[in-house]
Amino acid sequence: MERISLSEWVYFRLKKAIEGGAIKPGTRLMEVHLARKLGVSRTPVREALLRLVSEGCVKWVPFRGFYVRGEKDGGPLGPQGPARRSP
């Protein structure tokens, strides 16, 4: 059996919860609460959240935190983001 890192384990748990609807679009994902719930430190949670941001499942708002993307903001169930205007 292949071993995975703690941040990968957290990533897969969060991704499954988001895709399965257990965590709803627009939900704020707080590192401290997720770490406590999953029984890990904040570091693997932060790494997992940043990976989800890079995939477009989660958005990061400066000074606000991480949020699950929804249809209206180009989340996994919605469009791939706003259309670009040509200059």
mmCIF file of C-alpha atoms in Angstrom:
data_model
loop_
_atom_site.group_PDB
_atom_site.id
_atom_site.type_symbol
_atom_site.label_atom_id
_atom_site.label_comp_id
_atom_site.label_asym_id
_atom_site.label_seq_id
_atom_site.Cartn_x
_atom_site.Cartn_y
_atom_site.Cartn_z
ATOM 1 C CA MET A 1 0.000 0.000 0.000
ATOM 2 C CA GLU A 2 1.330 3.417 -0.979
ATOM 3 C CA ARG A 3 1.740 5.988 1.774
ATOM 4 C CA ILE A 4 0.555 9.526 1.194
ATOM 5 C CA SER A 5 1.534 12.691 3.014
ATOM 6 C CA LEU A 6 -0.700 14.259 5.617
ATOM 7 C CA SER A 7 -1.406 17.252 3.363
ATOM 8 C CA GLU A 8 -2.487 14.893 0.557
ATOM 9 C CA TRP A 9 -4.781 13.045 2.954
ATOM 10 C CA VAL A 10 -6.373 16.347 4.031
ATOM 11 C CA TYR A 11 -6.618 17.429 0.378
ATOM 12 C CA PHE A 12 -8.475 14.245 -0.619
ATOM 13 C CA ARG A 13 -10.824 14.511 2.372
ATOM 14 C CA LEU A 14 -11.682 18.149 1.608
ATOM 15 C CA LYS A 15 -12.049 17.577 -2.134
ATOM 16 C CA LYS A 16 -14.389 14.631 -1.539
ATOM 17 C CA ALA A 17 -16.467 16.697 0.915
ATOM 18 C CA ILE A 18 -16.722 19.606 -1.543
ATOM 19 C CA GLU A 19 -17.559 17.442 -4.561
ATOM 20 C CA GLY A 20 -20.018 15.360 -2.530
ATOM 21 C CA GLY A 21 -21.857 18.439 -1.285
ATOM 22 C CA ALA A 22 -20.987 17.940 2.394
ATOM 23 C CA ILE A 23 -19.301 21.353 2.257
ATOM 24 C CA LYS A 24 -21.567 23.780 0.410
ATOM 25 C CA PRO A 25 -20.491 26.519 -2.047
ATOM 26 C CA GLY A 26 -19.768 29.784 -0.264
ATOM 27 C CA THR A 27 -18.726 28.055 2.963
ATOM 28 C CA ARG A 28 -15.745 29.640 4.683
ATOM 29 C CA LEU A 29 -12.986 27.099 5.289
ATOM 30 C CA MET A 30 -11.144 28.016 8.474
ATOM 31 C CA GLU A 31 -7.759 26.369 8.975
ATOM 32 C CA VAL A 32 -8.083 26.105 12.748
ATOM 33 C CA HIS A 33 -11.515 24.459 12.645
ATOM 34 C CA LEU A 34 -10.566 22.040 9.867
ATOM 35 C CA ALA A 35 -7.330 21.098 11.633
ATOM 36 C CA ARG A 36 -9.188 20.401 14.861
ATOM 37 C CA LYS A 37 -11.902 18.398 13.091
ATOM 38 C CA LEU A 38 -9.391 16.298 11.134
ATOM 39 C CA GLY A 39 -6.971 15.907 14.037
ATOM 40 C CA VAL A 40 -3.984 17.479 12.285
ATOM 41 C CA SER A 41 -1.980 20.697 12.550
ATOM 42 C CA ARG A 42 -2.759 23.782 10.472
ATOM 43 C CA THR A 43 0.161 23.278 8.069
ATOM 44 C CA PRO A 44 -1.240 20.282 6.131
ATOM 45 C CA VAL A 45 -4.646 21.989 6.068
ATOM 46 C CA ARG A 46 -3.125 25.168 4.603
ATOM 47 C CA GLU A 47 -1.194 23.149 2.000
ATOM 48 C CA ALA A 48 -4.360 21.268 1.015
ATOM 49 C CA LEU A 49 -6.357 24.508 0.755
ATOM 50 C CA LEU A 50 -3.713 26.100 -1.468
ATOM 51 C CA ARG A 51 -3.808 23.051 -3.729
ATOM 52 C CA LEU A 52 -7.600 23.331 -3.952
ATOM 53 C CA VAL A 53 -7.199 27.032 -4.815
ATOM 54 C CA SER A 54 -4.839 26.124 -7.667
ATOM 55 C CA GLU A 55 -7.455 23.668 -8.974
ATOM 56 C CA GLY A 56 -10.273 26.217 -8.754
ATOM 57 C CA CYS A 57 -12.394 24.412 -6.133
ATOM 58 C CA VAL A 58 -11.640 26.981 -3.444
ATOM 59 C CA LYS A 59 -10.995 30.711 -3.626
ATOM 60 C CA TRP A 60 -8.729 32.707 -1.344
ATOM 61 C CA VAL A 61 -9.796 36.220 -0.435
ATOM 62 C CA PRO A 62 -6.963 38.307 1.073
ATOM 63 C CA PHE A 63 -7.560 39.177 4.735
ATOM 64 C CA ARG A 64 -10.775 37.108 4.652
ATOM 65 C CA GLY A 65 -9.774 33.483 4.149
ATOM 66 C CA PHE A 66 -10.682 30.493 2.027
ATOM 67 C CA TYR A 67 -14.147 29.862 0.573
ATOM 68 C CA VAL A 68 -15.661 27.027 -1.452
ATOM 69 C CA ARG A 69 -16.360 28.271 -4.961
ATOM 70 C CA GLY A 70 -19.897 28.134 -6.300
ATOM 71 C CA GLU A 71 -21.538 28.507 -9.689
ATOM 72 C CA LYS A 72 -21.616 32.306 -9.553
ATOM 73 C CA ASP A 73 -17.878 32.634 -8.958
ATOM 74 C CA GLY A 74 -16.588 30.033 -11.374
ATOM 75 C CA GLY A 75 -16.453 27.049 -9.062
ATOM 76 C CA PRO A 76 -16.278 23.398 -10.012
ATOM 77 C CA LEU A 77 -19.996 23.400 -10.803
ATOM 78 C CA GLY A 78 -20.049 26.666 -12.696
ATOM 79 C CA PRO A 79 -18.291 28.429 -15.552
ATOM 80 C CA GLN A 80 -14.514 28.624 -15.709
ATOM 81 C CA GLY A 81 -14.506 32.249 -14.664
ATOM 82 C CA PRO A 82 -15.561 35.534 -16.227
ATOM 83 C CA ALA A 83 -15.184 36.080 -19.940
ATOM 84 C CA ARG A 84 -12.268 38.260 -20.884
ATOM 85 C CA ARG A 85 -12.674 41.373 -22.962
ATOM 86 C CA SER A 86 -10.284 42.006 -25.756
ATOM 87 C CA PRO A 87 -8.517 45.365 -25.471
#
